[in-house]
PDB file of C-alpha atoms in Angstrom:
ATOM      1  CA  MET A   1      31.568  63.344  54.803  1.00  0.00           C
ATOM      2  CA  SER A   2      34.988  63.932  54.292  1.00  0.00           C
ATOM      3  CA  ILE A   3      35.997  67.632  55.602  1.00  0.00           C
ATOM      4  CA  ILE A   4      39.638  67.740  54.236  1.00  0.00           C
ATOM      5  CA  SER A   5      39.156  65.532  51.071  1.00  0.00           C
ATOM      6  CA  PRO A   6      40.297  67.369  48.180  1.00  0.00           C
ATOM      7  CA  GLN A   7      38.640  64.933  45.797  1.00  0.00           C
ATOM      8  CA  PRO A   8      35.820  66.214  43.672  1.00  0.00           C
ATOM      9  CA  PRO A   9      32.045  66.441  45.405  1.00  0.00           C
ATOM     10  CA  ARG A  10      29.597  64.067  44.129  1.00  0.00           C
ATOM     11  CA  THR A  11      25.911  65.376  44.323  1.00  0.00           C
ATOM     12  CA  GLY A  12      22.941  64.884  42.170  1.00  0.00           C
ATOM     13  CA  SER A  13      23.409  62.860  38.856  1.00  0.00           C
ATOM     14  CA  THR A  14      26.678  64.147  38.628  1.00  0.00           C
ATOM     15  CA  ALA A  15      27.801  61.741  41.429  1.00  0.00           C
ATOM     16  CA  LYS A  16      26.926  58.289  39.631  1.00  0.00           C
ATOM     17  CA  LYS A  17      30.510  57.194  38.038  1.00  0.00           C
ATOM     18  CA  ALA A  18      33.855  58.484  38.212  1.00  0.00           C
ATOM     19  CA  VAL A  19      36.302  58.908  36.121  1.00  0.00           C
ATOM     20  CA  ALA A  20      39.066  56.646  36.862  1.00  0.00           C
ATOM     21  CA  ALA A  21      42.445  58.083  37.776  1.00  0.00           C
ATOM     22  CA  PRO A  22      45.476  57.192  35.662  1.00  0.00           C
ATOM     23  CA  ALA A  23      46.776  53.659  36.121  1.00  0.00           C
ATOM     24  CA  GLN A  24      50.016  55.107  37.243  1.00  0.00           C
ATOM     25  CA  GLU A  25      51.370  58.569  38.605  1.00  0.00           C
ATOM     26  CA  ASN A  26      54.303  60.146  38.321  1.00  0.00           C
ATOM     27  CA  ALA A  27      55.298  62.543  41.491  1.00  0.00           C
ATOM     28  CA  GLN A  28      53.247  65.504  40.092  1.00  0.00           C
ATOM     29  CA  GLY A  29      49.613  63.620  39.685  1.00  0.00           C
ATOM     30  CA  MET A  30      49.792  62.904  36.040  1.00  0.00           C
ATOM     31  CA  SER A  31      50.795  59.957  33.552  1.00  0.00           C
ATOM     32  CA  GLN A  32      51.341  62.792  31.003  1.00  0.00           C
ATOM     33  CA  PRO A  33      55.119  63.298  31.668  1.00  0.00           C
ATOM     34  CA  MET A  34      56.113  66.756  32.772  1.00  0.00           C
ATOM     35  CA  ASP A  35      58.972  69.238  33.166  1.00  0.00           C
ATOM     36  CA  PRO A  36      59.859  70.329  36.834  1.00  0.00           C
ATOM     37  CA  MET A  37      57.686  73.794  38.064  1.00  0.00           C
ATOM     38  CA  ASN A  38      58.820  77.018  37.196  1.00  0.00           C
ATOM     39  CA  SER A  39      62.113  74.732  34.700  1.00  0.00           C
ATOM     40  CA  TRP A  40      63.788  75.740  31.830  1.00  0.00           C
ATOM     41  CA  ALA A  41      62.719  72.581  30.292  1.00  0.00           C
ATOM     42  CA  MET A  42      59.429  73.832  31.050  1.00  0.00           C
ATOM     43  CA  TRP A  43      59.825  77.408  29.146  1.00  0.00           C
ATOM     44  CA  ARG A  44      61.601  75.724  26.703  1.00  0.00           C
ATOM     45  CA  ARG A  45      58.185  74.756  25.510  1.00  0.00           C
ATOM     46  CA  GLY A  46      57.393  77.748  24.699  1.00  0.00           C
ATOM     47  CA  ALA A  47      54.499  80.262  25.992  1.00  0.00           C
ATOM     48  CA  ASP A  48      51.507  79.949  26.073  1.00  0.00           C
ATOM     49  CA  TRP A  49      50.014  82.634  23.639  1.00  0.00           C
ATOM     50  CA  PRO A  50      46.861  82.598  23.736  1.00  0.00           C
ATOM     51  CA  THR A  51      46.322  83.261  27.164  1.00  0.00           C
ATOM     52  CA  VAL A  52      49.995  85.531  27.326  1.00  0.00           C
ATOM     53  CA  VAL A  53      47.932  87.935  24.955  1.00  0.00           C
ATOM     54  CA  TRP A  54      44.765  87.921  27.069  1.00  0.00           C
ATOM     55  CA  ILE A  55      46.338  88.687  29.878  1.00  0.00           C
ATOM     56  CA  THR A  56      48.762  91.224  28.153  1.00  0.00           C
ATOM     57  CA  VAL A  57      45.731  92.770  26.891  1.00  0.00           C
ATOM     58  CA  VAL A  58      43.310  92.722  29.951  1.00  0.00           C
ATOM     59  CA  HIS A  59      45.922  94.905  31.582  1.00  0.00           C
ATOM     60  CA  ALA A  60      47.226  97.163  29.213  1.00  0.00           C
ATOM     61  CA  SER A  61      43.126  98.338  28.264  1.00  0.00           C
ATOM     62  CA  ALA A  62      43.078  98.777  32.385  1.00  0.00           C
ATOM     63  CA  LEU A  63      45.881 101.062  31.946  1.00  0.00           C
ATOM     64  CA  ALA A  64      43.592 103.739  30.519  1.00  0.00           C
ATOM     65  CA  ALA A  65      41.015 103.615  33.100  1.00  0.00           C
ATOM     66  CA  PRO A  66      42.199 106.822  34.707  1.00  0.00           C
ATOM     67  CA  PHE A  67      41.483 108.695  31.635  1.00  0.00           C
ATOM     68  CA  TYR A  68      37.709 107.448  31.475  1.00  0.00           C
ATOM     69  CA  PHE A  69      36.542 107.744  35.442  1.00  0.00           C
ATOM     70  CA  SER A  70      32.943 108.663  36.302  1.00  0.00           C
ATOM     71  CA  TRP A  71      31.134 107.894  38.960  1.00  0.00           C
ATOM     72  CA  GLN A  72      28.819 105.523  37.107  1.00  0.00           C
ATOM     73  CA  GLY A  73      32.348 103.311  35.970  1.00  0.00           C
ATOM     74  CA  PHE A  74      33.550 102.953  39.483  1.00  0.00           C
ATOM     75  CA  THR A  75      30.366 102.222  40.559  1.00  0.00           C
ATOM     76  CA  ALA A  76      30.246  99.057  37.454  1.00  0.00           C
ATOM     77  CA  PHE A  77      34.172  98.241  39.200  1.00  0.00           C
ATOM     78  CA  VAL A  78      32.371  97.888  42.619  1.00  0.00           C
ATOM     79  CA  LEU A  79      29.874  96.182  41.795  1.00  0.00           C
ATOM     80  CA  LEU A  80      31.012  93.510  39.372  1.00  0.00           C
ATOM     81  CA  TYR A  81      33.865  93.303  41.972  1.00  0.00           C
ATOM     82  CA  ILE A  82      31.774  91.712  44.092  1.00  0.00           C
ATOM     83  CA  ALA A  83      29.316  89.819  41.693  1.00  0.00           C
ATOM     84  CA  THR A  84      32.575  88.214  39.740  1.00  0.00           C
ATOM     85  CA  GLY A  85      35.053  88.028  42.561  1.00  0.00           C
ATOM     86  CA  MET A  86      32.955  87.206  45.708  1.00  0.00           C
ATOM     87  CA  PHE A  87      29.632  85.067  44.328  1.00  0.00           C
ATOM     88  CA  GLY A  88      31.824  83.507  40.762  1.00  0.00           C
ATOM     89  CA  ILE A  89      35.150  83.192  42.358  1.00  0.00           C
ATOM     90  CA  CYS A  90      34.959  82.865  46.287  1.00  0.00           C
ATOM     91  CA  MET A  91      31.347  81.443  46.509  1.00  0.00           C
ATOM     92  CA  GLY A  92      31.208  79.873  42.967  1.00  0.00           C
ATOM     93  CA  TYR A  93      34.278  78.402  41.503  1.00  0.00           C
ATOM     94  CA  HIS A  94      36.136  77.608  45.166  1.00  0.00           C
ATOM     95  CA  ARG A  95      33.309  76.511  47.803  1.00  0.00           C
ATOM     96  CA  LEU A  96      30.603  75.032  45.965  1.00  0.00           C
ATOM     97  CA  LEU A  97      32.567  73.902  42.606  1.00  0.00           C
ATOM     98  CA  THR A  98      35.800  72.882  43.893  1.00  0.00           C
ATOM     99  CA  HIS A  99      35.335  71.263  47.542  1.00  0.00           C
ATOM    100  CA  GLY A 100      31.411  70.944  47.998  1.00  0.00           C
ATOM    101  CA  SER A 101      30.969  73.479  50.718  1.00  0.00           C
ATOM    102  CA  PHE A 102      27.362  73.679  49.911  1.00  0.00           C
ATOM    103  CA  GLN A 103      24.404  72.728  48.159  1.00  0.00           C
ATOM    104  CA  THR A 104      22.280  74.338  45.643  1.00  0.00           C
ATOM    105  CA  TYR A 105      20.051  73.984  43.046  1.00  0.00           C
ATOM    106  CA  ARG A 106      21.688  73.484  39.139  1.00  0.00           C
ATOM    107  CA  PRO A 107      21.121  76.586  37.967  1.00  0.00           C
ATOM    108  CA  ILE A 108      22.387  78.934  40.980  1.00  0.00           C
ATOM    109  CA  ARG A 109      25.370  76.533  40.223  1.00  0.00           C
ATOM    110  CA  TRP A 110      25.678  77.949  36.701  1.00  0.00           C
ATOM    111  CA  LEU A 111      24.901  81.303  37.245  1.00  0.00           C
ATOM    112  CA  LEU A 112      28.015  80.966  39.753  1.00  0.00           C
ATOM    113  CA  ALA A 113      30.110  79.500  37.353  1.00  0.00           C
ATOM    114  CA  PHE A 114      29.223  82.048  34.596  1.00  0.00           C
ATOM    115  CA  LEU A 115      30.434  85.134  37.587  1.00  0.00           C
ATOM    116  CA  GLY A 116      33.026  83.154  37.360  1.00  0.00           C
ATOM    117  CA  GLY A 117      33.733  83.236  33.883  1.00  0.00           C
ATOM    118  CA  LEU A 118      32.934  87.341  33.694  1.00  0.00           C
ATOM    119  CA  SER A 119      36.608  87.455  36.057  1.00  0.00           C
ATOM    120  CA  GLY A 120      38.584  86.383  33.344  1.00  0.00           C
ATOM    121  CA  GLU A 121      40.211  83.843  35.173  1.00  0.00           C
ATOM    122  CA  GLY A 122      39.040  80.993  32.947  1.00  0.00           C
ATOM    123  CA  SER A 123      36.285  79.341  32.934  1.00  0.00           C
ATOM    124  CA  ALA A 124      35.479  76.733  35.650  1.00  0.00           C
ATOM    125  CA  LEU A 125      36.842  73.470  34.573  1.00  0.00           C
ATOM    126  CA  THR A 126      40.206  74.512  34.467  1.00  0.00           C
ATOM    127  CA  TRP A 127      40.087  76.747  37.822  1.00  0.00           C
ATOM    128  CA  VAL A 128      38.209  74.046  39.982  1.00  0.00           C
ATOM    129  CA  ALA A 129      40.954  71.025  37.752  1.00  0.00           C
ATOM    130  CA  ASN A 130      43.753  73.359  38.687  1.00  0.00           C
ATOM    131  CA  HIS A 131      42.608  73.757  42.273  1.00  0.00           C
ATOM    132  CA  ARG A 132      41.868  70.539  43.353  1.00  0.00           C
ATOM    133  CA  LYS A 133      45.388  69.636  42.080  1.00  0.00           C
ATOM    134  CA  HIS A 134      46.462  72.769  43.999  1.00  0.00           C
ATOM    135  CA  HIS A 135      45.298  71.198  47.281  1.00  0.00           C
ATOM    136  CA  LYS A 136      46.557  67.251  46.335  1.00  0.00           C
ATOM    137  CA  PHE A 137      49.750  68.446  45.865  1.00  0.00           C
ATOM    138  CA  SER A 138      49.923  71.708  48.455  1.00  0.00           C
ATOM    139  CA  ASP A 139      53.213  72.990  47.889  1.00  0.00           C
ATOM    140  CA  LYS A 140      54.660  69.696  46.720  1.00  0.00           C
ATOM    141  CA  ALA A 141      55.983  69.018  43.150  1.00  0.00           C
ATOM    142  CA  GLY A 142      52.644  68.399  41.922  1.00  0.00           C
ATOM    143  CA  ASP A 143      51.760  71.670  43.091  1.00  0.00           C
ATOM    144  CA  PRO A 144      50.815  73.987  40.083  1.00  0.00           C
ATOM    145  CA  HIS A 145      51.451  77.119  41.717  1.00  0.00           C
ATOM    146  CA  SER A 146      53.901  76.848  45.166  1.00  0.00           C
ATOM    147  CA  PRO A 147      55.435  80.024  46.091  1.00  0.00           C
ATOM    148  CA  ARG A 148      58.406  77.274  46.547  1.00  0.00           C
ATOM    149  CA  HIS A 149      58.949  77.145  42.724  1.00  0.00           C
ATOM    150  CA  GLY A 150      58.834  81.167  42.992  1.00  0.00           C
ATOM    151  CA  LYS A 151      57.039  84.257  44.238  1.00  0.00           C
ATOM    152  CA  TRP A 152      56.107  85.651  40.858  1.00  0.00           C
ATOM    153  CA  TRP A 153      56.082  82.219  39.693  1.00  0.00           C
ATOM    154  CA  ALA A 154      52.762  81.312  42.020  1.00  0.00           C
ATOM    155  CA  HIS A 155      51.306  85.051  41.171  1.00  0.00           C
ATOM    156  CA  ILE A 156      51.519  85.257  37.898  1.00  0.00           C
ATOM    157  CA  PHE A 157      53.327  83.029  35.655  1.00  0.00           C
ATOM    158  CA  TRP A 158      52.441  79.202  36.827  1.00  0.00           C
ATOM    159  CA  PHE A 159      49.393  79.487  33.255  1.00  0.00           C
ATOM    160  CA  MET A 160      51.944  80.739  30.927  1.00  0.00           C
ATOM    161  CA  PRO A 161      54.138  77.827  29.839  1.00  0.00           C
ATOM    162  CA  ASN A 162      52.404  75.528  26.823  1.00  0.00           C
ATOM    163  CA  LEU A 163      52.090  72.528  28.451  1.00  0.00           C
ATOM    164  CA  GLY A 164      49.906  71.422  25.544  1.00  0.00           C
ATOM    165  CA  GLN A 165      46.456  69.926  25.210  1.00  0.00           C
ATOM    166  CA  LYS A 166      46.901  66.072  26.174  1.00  0.00           C
ATOM    167  CA  TRP A 167      47.747  67.621  29.615  1.00  0.00           C
ATOM    168  CA  ARG A 168      44.995  69.750  29.678  1.00  0.00           C
ATOM    169  CA  LYS A 169      42.640  67.164  28.011  1.00  0.00           C
ATOM    170  CA  GLU A 170      44.201  64.377  31.626  1.00  0.00           C
ATOM    171  CA  VAL A 171      43.578  67.689  34.206  1.00  0.00           C
ATOM    172  CA  LEU A 172      40.602  67.673  33.436  1.00  0.00           C
ATOM    173  CA  GLU A 173      39.558  63.859  33.578  1.00  0.00           C
ATOM    174  CA  ARG A 174      41.591  63.480  36.587  1.00  0.00           C
ATOM    175  CA  TYR A 175      40.359  66.703  38.678  1.00  0.00           C
ATOM    176  CA  ALA A 176      36.847  67.052  37.679  1.00  0.00           C
ATOM    177  CA  PRO A 177      35.321  64.837  36.267  1.00  0.00           C
ATOM    178  CA  ASP A 178      32.026  65.450  37.878  1.00  0.00           C
ATOM    179  CA  MET A 179      32.524  68.947  35.910  1.00  0.00           C
ATOM    180  CA  MET A 180      33.093  66.998  32.840  1.00  0.00           C
ATOM    181  CA  LYS A 181      30.086  65.478  32.862  1.00  0.00           C
ATOM    182  CA  ASP A 182      27.601  68.759  33.300  1.00  0.00           C
ATOM    183  CA  ARG A 183      26.914  69.672  29.752  1.00  0.00           C
ATOM    184  CA  VAL A 184      26.725  73.460  30.723  1.00  0.00           C
ATOM    185  CA  MET A 185      29.791  73.727  32.511  1.00  0.00           C
ATOM    186  CA  VAL A 186      31.565  72.628  29.540  1.00  0.00           C
ATOM    187  CA  TRP A 187      29.632  74.664  27.422  1.00  0.00           C
ATOM    188  CA  LEU A 188      30.241  78.051  29.187  1.00  0.00           C
ATOM    189  CA  ASP A 189      33.946  76.682  29.068  1.00  0.00           C
ATOM    190  CA  ARG A 190      33.782  76.693  25.268  1.00  0.00           C
ATOM    191  CA  MET A 191      32.017  80.354  25.683  1.00  0.00           C
ATOM    192  CA  PHE A 192      34.579  82.003  28.195  1.00  0.00           C
ATOM    193  CA  LEU A 193      36.248  84.450  25.450  1.00  0.00           C
ATOM    194  CA  PRO A 194      32.621  85.105  23.685  1.00  0.00           C
ATOM    195  CA  SER A 195      31.527  85.830  26.939  1.00  0.00           C
ATOM    196  CA  GLN A 196      33.987  88.531  27.542  1.00  0.00           C
ATOM    197  CA  PHE A 197      32.942  90.242  24.457  1.00  0.00           C
ATOM    198  CA  ALA A 198      29.520  90.623  24.955  1.00  0.00           C
ATOM    199  CA  MET A 199      29.682  91.911  28.286  1.00  0.00           C
ATOM    200  CA  GLY A 200      32.339  94.077  26.947  1.00  0.00           C
ATOM    201  CA  ALA A 201      29.932  95.015  24.291  1.00  0.00           C
ATOM    202  CA  VAL A 202      27.166  95.877  26.701  1.00  0.00           C
ATOM    203  CA  LEU A 203      28.964  97.837  29.219  1.00  0.00           C
ATOM    204  CA  TYR A 204      30.015 100.288  26.846  1.00  0.00           C
ATOM    205  CA  ALA A 205      26.248 100.104  25.378  1.00  0.00           C
ATOM    206  CA  ILE A 206      25.126 101.026  28.748  1.00  0.00           C
ATOM    207  CA  GLY A 207      27.554 103.825  29.117  1.00  0.00           C
ATOM    208  CA  TYR A 208      27.040 105.481  25.346  1.00  0.00           C
ATOM    209  CA  TYR A 209      22.738 104.627  25.703  1.00  0.00           C
ATOM    210  CA  GLY A 210      22.044 105.022  29.593  1.00  0.00           C
ATOM    211  CA  THR A 211      20.903 108.567  29.444  1.00  0.00           C
ATOM    212  CA  ALA A 212      18.649 107.679  32.177  1.00  0.00           C
ATOM    213  CA  LEU A 213      21.764 106.870  34.395  1.00  0.00           C
ATOM    214  CA  GLY A 214      23.012 110.377  34.060  1.00  0.00           C
ATOM    215  CA  MET A 215      25.400 108.977  30.779  1.00  0.00           C
ATOM    216  CA  GLY A 216      25.321 109.188  27.180  1.00  0.00           C
ATOM    217  CA  GLY A 217      24.531 111.938  25.181  1.00  0.00           C
ATOM    218  CA  GLU A 218      26.880 114.850  24.092  1.00  0.00           C
ATOM    219  CA  ASN A 219      29.803 112.648  26.113  1.00  0.00           C
ATOM    220  CA  ALA A 220      28.310 109.038  24.942  1.00  0.00           C
ATOM    221  CA  VAL A 221      31.397 108.027  23.625  1.00  0.00           C
ATOM    222  CA  TYR A 222      33.530 109.306  26.984  1.00  0.00           C
ATOM    223  CA  TYR A 223      30.635 107.220  29.175  1.00  0.00           C
ATOM    224  CA  GLY A 224      31.229 104.125  26.577  1.00  0.00           C
ATOM    225  CA  CYS A 225      34.499 103.522  27.161  1.00  0.00           C
ATOM    226  CA  SER A 226      34.083 104.475  31.033  1.00  0.00           C
ATOM    227  CA  MET A 227      31.944 101.637  31.782  1.00  0.00           C
ATOM    228  CA  PHE A 228      34.717  99.424  29.732  1.00  0.00           C
ATOM    229  CA  PHE A 229      37.447 100.224  30.738  1.00  0.00           C
ATOM    230  CA  TRP A 230      36.035 100.557  35.113  1.00  0.00           C
ATOM    231  CA  GLY A 231      33.598  97.710  34.750  1.00  0.00           C
ATOM    232  CA  LEU A 232      35.566  95.129  32.963  1.00  0.00           C
ATOM    233  CA  ALA A 233      39.550  96.023  31.971  1.00  0.00           C
ATOM    234  CA  LEU A 234      40.272  97.073  36.038  1.00  0.00           C
ATOM    235  CA  ARG A 235      38.128  95.335  37.558  1.00  0.00           C
ATOM    236  CA  MET A 236      39.256  91.953  36.081  1.00  0.00           C
ATOM    237  CA  VAL A 237      43.006  92.890  36.479  1.00  0.00           C
ATOM    238  CA  TYR A 238      41.352  94.285  40.139  1.00  0.00           C
ATOM    239  CA  VAL A 239      40.052  90.408  40.789  1.00  0.00           C
ATOM    240  CA  MET A 240      43.012  88.558  39.100  1.00  0.00           C
ATOM    241  CA  HIS A 241      45.808  89.772  41.256  1.00  0.00           C
ATOM    242  CA  VAL A 242      43.250  89.725  44.459  1.00  0.00           C
ATOM    243  CA  THR A 243      43.302  85.998  43.361  1.00  0.00           C
ATOM    244  CA  TRP A 244      46.519  85.644  42.557  1.00  0.00           C
ATOM    245  CA  LEU A 245      47.462  86.912  45.851  1.00  0.00           C
ATOM    246  CA  ILE A 246      45.885  83.626  47.655  1.00  0.00           C
ATOM    247  CA  ASN A 247      48.541  81.793  45.436  1.00  0.00           C
ATOM    248  CA  SER A 248      51.251  83.642  46.303  1.00  0.00           C
ATOM    249  CA  ALA A 249      50.966  85.744  49.264  1.00  0.00           C
ATOM    250  CA  THR A 250      48.754  83.459  51.535  1.00  0.00           C
ATOM    251  CA  HIS A 251      51.837  80.876  51.204  1.00  0.00           C
ATOM    252  CA  LEU A 252      54.463  83.261  52.506  1.00  0.00           C
ATOM    253  CA  TRP A 253      53.227  85.744  55.087  1.00  0.00           C
ATOM    254  CA  GLY A 254      50.897  85.372  57.699  1.00  0.00           C
ATOM    255  CA  TYR A 255      49.937  83.166  61.030  1.00  0.00           C
ATOM    256  CA  ARG A 256      48.630  79.972  61.093  1.00  0.00           C
ATOM    257  CA  ASN A 257      45.785  78.005  63.275  1.00  0.00           C
ATOM    258  CA  TYR A 258      46.496  74.846  62.215  1.00  0.00           C
ATOM    259  CA  GLU A 259      49.849  72.500  61.159  1.00  0.00           C
ATOM    260  CA  THR A 260      48.973  71.485  58.041  1.00  0.00           C
ATOM    261  CA  THR A 261      51.428  69.979  55.390  1.00  0.00           C
ATOM    262  CA  ASP A 262      52.262  72.810  53.830  1.00  0.00           C
ATOM    263  CA  ASP A 263      53.107  76.373  54.055  1.00  0.00           C
ATOM    264  CA  SER A 264      49.576  78.026  53.688  1.00  0.00           C
ATOM    265  CA  LYS A 265      48.836  81.540  56.340  1.00  0.00           C
ATOM    266  CA  ASN A 266      46.155  83.258  57.074  1.00  0.00           C
ATOM    267  CA  LEU A 267      46.779  86.650  56.003  1.00  0.00           C
ATOM    268  CA  TRP A 268      44.378  89.717  56.623  1.00  0.00           C
ATOM    269  CA  TRP A 269      44.705  92.216  54.174  1.00  0.00           C
ATOM    270  CA  VAL A 270      44.230  89.058  51.790  1.00  0.00           C
ATOM    271  CA  ALA A 271      41.498  88.425  53.250  1.00  0.00           C
ATOM    272  CA  LEU A 272      39.763  91.577  53.302  1.00  0.00           C
ATOM    273  CA  LEU A 273      40.459  91.965  49.474  1.00  0.00           C
ATOM    274  CA  SER A 274      38.694  88.429  48.838  1.00  0.00           C
ATOM    275  CA  PHE A 275      35.468  88.529  50.636  1.00  0.00           C
ATOM    276  CA  GLY A 276      37.315  85.568  53.474  1.00  0.00           C
ATOM    277  CA  GLU A 277      39.784  83.856  51.108  1.00  0.00           C
ATOM    278  CA  GLY A 278      42.552  84.845  52.894  1.00  0.00           C
ATOM    279  CA  TRP A 279      42.626  83.333  56.042  1.00  0.00           C
ATOM    280  CA  HIS A 280      43.653  80.401  54.058  1.00  0.00           C
ATOM    281  CA  ASN A 281      46.018  78.105  56.762  1.00  0.00           C
ATOM    282  CA  ASN A 282      42.398  77.526  58.451  1.00  0.00           C
ATOM    283  CA  HIS A 283      40.751  76.745  54.347  1.00  0.00           C
ATOM    284  CA  HIS A 284      43.832  74.557  53.772  1.00  0.00           C
ATOM    285  CA  ALA A 285      43.531  72.665  57.230  1.00  0.00           C
ATOM    286  CA  TYR A 286      39.821  71.454  56.582  1.00  0.00           C
ATOM    287  CA  GLN A 287      38.796  72.134  53.070  1.00  0.00           C
ATOM    288  CA  ARG A 288      35.262  71.614  53.009  1.00  0.00           C
ATOM    289  CA  VAL A 289      34.164  73.825  55.454  1.00  0.00           C
ATOM    290  CA  ALA A 290      31.842  76.784  54.176  1.00  0.00           C
ATOM    291  CA  ALA A 291      33.383  79.570  56.504  1.00  0.00           C
ATOM    292  CA  GLN A 292      37.237  80.227  56.524  1.00  0.00           C
ATOM    293  CA  GLY A 293      37.130  82.362  59.239  1.00  0.00           C
ATOM    294  CA  HIS A 294      37.599  80.149  62.088  1.00  0.00           C
ATOM    295  CA  LYS A 295      38.053  83.005  64.672  1.00  0.00           C
ATOM    296  CA  TRP A 296      35.583  85.199  66.587  1.00  0.00           C
ATOM    297  CA  TRP A 297      37.116  88.635  64.182  1.00  0.00           C
ATOM    298  CA  GLU A 298      38.618  86.636  60.838  1.00  0.00           C
ATOM    299  CA  LEU A 299      36.074  88.293  58.887  1.00  0.00           C
ATOM    300  CA  ASP A 300      34.341  86.148  56.104  1.00  0.00           C
ATOM    301  CA  THR A 301      31.476  87.443  53.678  1.00  0.00           C
ATOM    302  CA  THR A 302      31.532  85.143  51.181  1.00  0.00           C
ATOM    303  CA  ASN A 303      30.766  82.872  53.904  1.00  0.00           C
ATOM    304  CA  TRP A 304      28.163  85.332  55.548  1.00  0.00           C
ATOM    305  CA  ALA A 305      26.820  85.686  52.333  1.00  0.00           C
ATOM    306  CA  ILE A 306      26.159  81.479  52.171  1.00  0.00           C
ATOM    307  CA  LEU A 307      24.672  81.684  54.989  1.00  0.00           C
ATOM    308  CA  ALA A 308      22.028  84.204  53.380  1.00  0.00           C
ATOM    309  CA  MET A 309      21.693  81.762  51.069  1.00  0.00           C
ATOM    310  CA  GLU A 310      21.007  79.090  53.535  1.00  0.00           C
ATOM    311  CA  LYS A 311      18.351  81.296  55.588  1.00  0.00           C
ATOM    312  CA  LEU A 312      16.281  81.889  52.110  1.00  0.00           C
ATOM    313  CA  GLY A 313      16.238  78.448  51.607  1.00  0.00           C
ATOM    314  CA  LEU A 314      18.873  78.558  48.713  1.00  0.00           C
ATOM    315  CA  ALA A 315      21.796  76.339  49.895  1.00  0.00           C
ATOM    316  CA  TRP A 316      21.849  73.326  52.213  1.00  0.00           C
ATOM    317  CA  ASN A 317      23.888  70.839  53.056  1.00  0.00           C
ATOM    318  CA  VAL A 318      26.550  73.627  54.055  1.00  0.00           C
ATOM    319  CA  VAL A 319      29.604  72.286  55.719  1.00  0.00           C
ATOM    320  CA  ARG A 320      30.962  73.653  59.274  1.00  0.00           C
ATOM    321  CA  VAL A 321      33.518  73.920  61.775  1.00  0.00           C
ATOM    322  CA  ARG A 322      31.194  71.853  64.093  1.00  0.00           C
ATOM    323  CA  ASP A 323      30.980  69.134  61.678  1.00  0.00           C
ATOM    324  CA  ILE A 324      34.608  68.558  62.038  1.00  0.00           C
ATOM    325  CA  PRO A 325      34.568  65.280  63.470  1.00  0.00           C
ATOM    326  CA  ASP A 326      36.601  64.923  66.699  1.00  0.00           C
ATOM    327  CA  GLY A 327      39.997  64.188  66.686  1.00  0.00           C
ATOM    328  CA  THR A 328      39.928  65.085  62.989  1.00  0.00           C
ATOM    329  CA  ARG A 329      43.706  66.275  61.710  1.00  0.00           C
ATOM    330  CA  PRO A 330      44.510  69.080  59.852  1.00  0.00           C
ATOM    331  CA  ALA A 331      45.614  68.720  56.159  1.00  0.00           C
TER     332      ALA A 331
END
């Protein structure tokens, strides 16, 4: 079992066949020609307007949250931050689906992918494919979001240029063939936007009708807006930026436990915000290891949750640091 390989994990029925890589890849790992990252040649094709509008609307909506504060809305913010951030993105999208750091039942895989989608960062298909590409070309020409191409590019702008549907299709086929074979994952990709609207409606309804939770009544509209703006918009913006800090900040600042071939670093404050994901140099060194905190004081709550699932029989084949073969060089 490879500890450092960023290639798609092969489990269950998805392991039967692999989609062949393009016959000839360019320096960025794609057969489709691609302009240099964050270059004028790339931007002159225009912006990916659906994505730009989505990000703009979510951020603008988050600005309304302070005007509709309630403790119920704040509680929704915290609970959904944990559900979509730790379980959806960190455990589901990243450690399970991208790297195969552990195995679990298919319904749990689908649930974690659904929660990851509610983060607003895109479907599991696109997130996983882009992240695997990031690992293959980390801080090289093919890296989708290296700070070497600009700090703000790495943080927020890298997914905004219009690269075309052919490029998206090839990225998915090249870097997420296992995901493409899972009909539920494909369905979740199609349901990305509808699920956001449904979530917003549910949160508003809870605030509007939630008399048992101290909401509703004469202030029903206020509480509905509070649940929507805190539980959906502000929470989504917060989770997005915490995730994006891993793309930007942890390739710029921090310390290194391992001499990897990229700029990845461990940054304690990002690790605290991101449930352990900020120990990024550890992760880049040995990508399939479930624990990203490798020192006793490097707290990793996502790994604690994985180990708890293992104790309950909900996770198995958890890749540990001790599974790294002696003499294995960091990636």
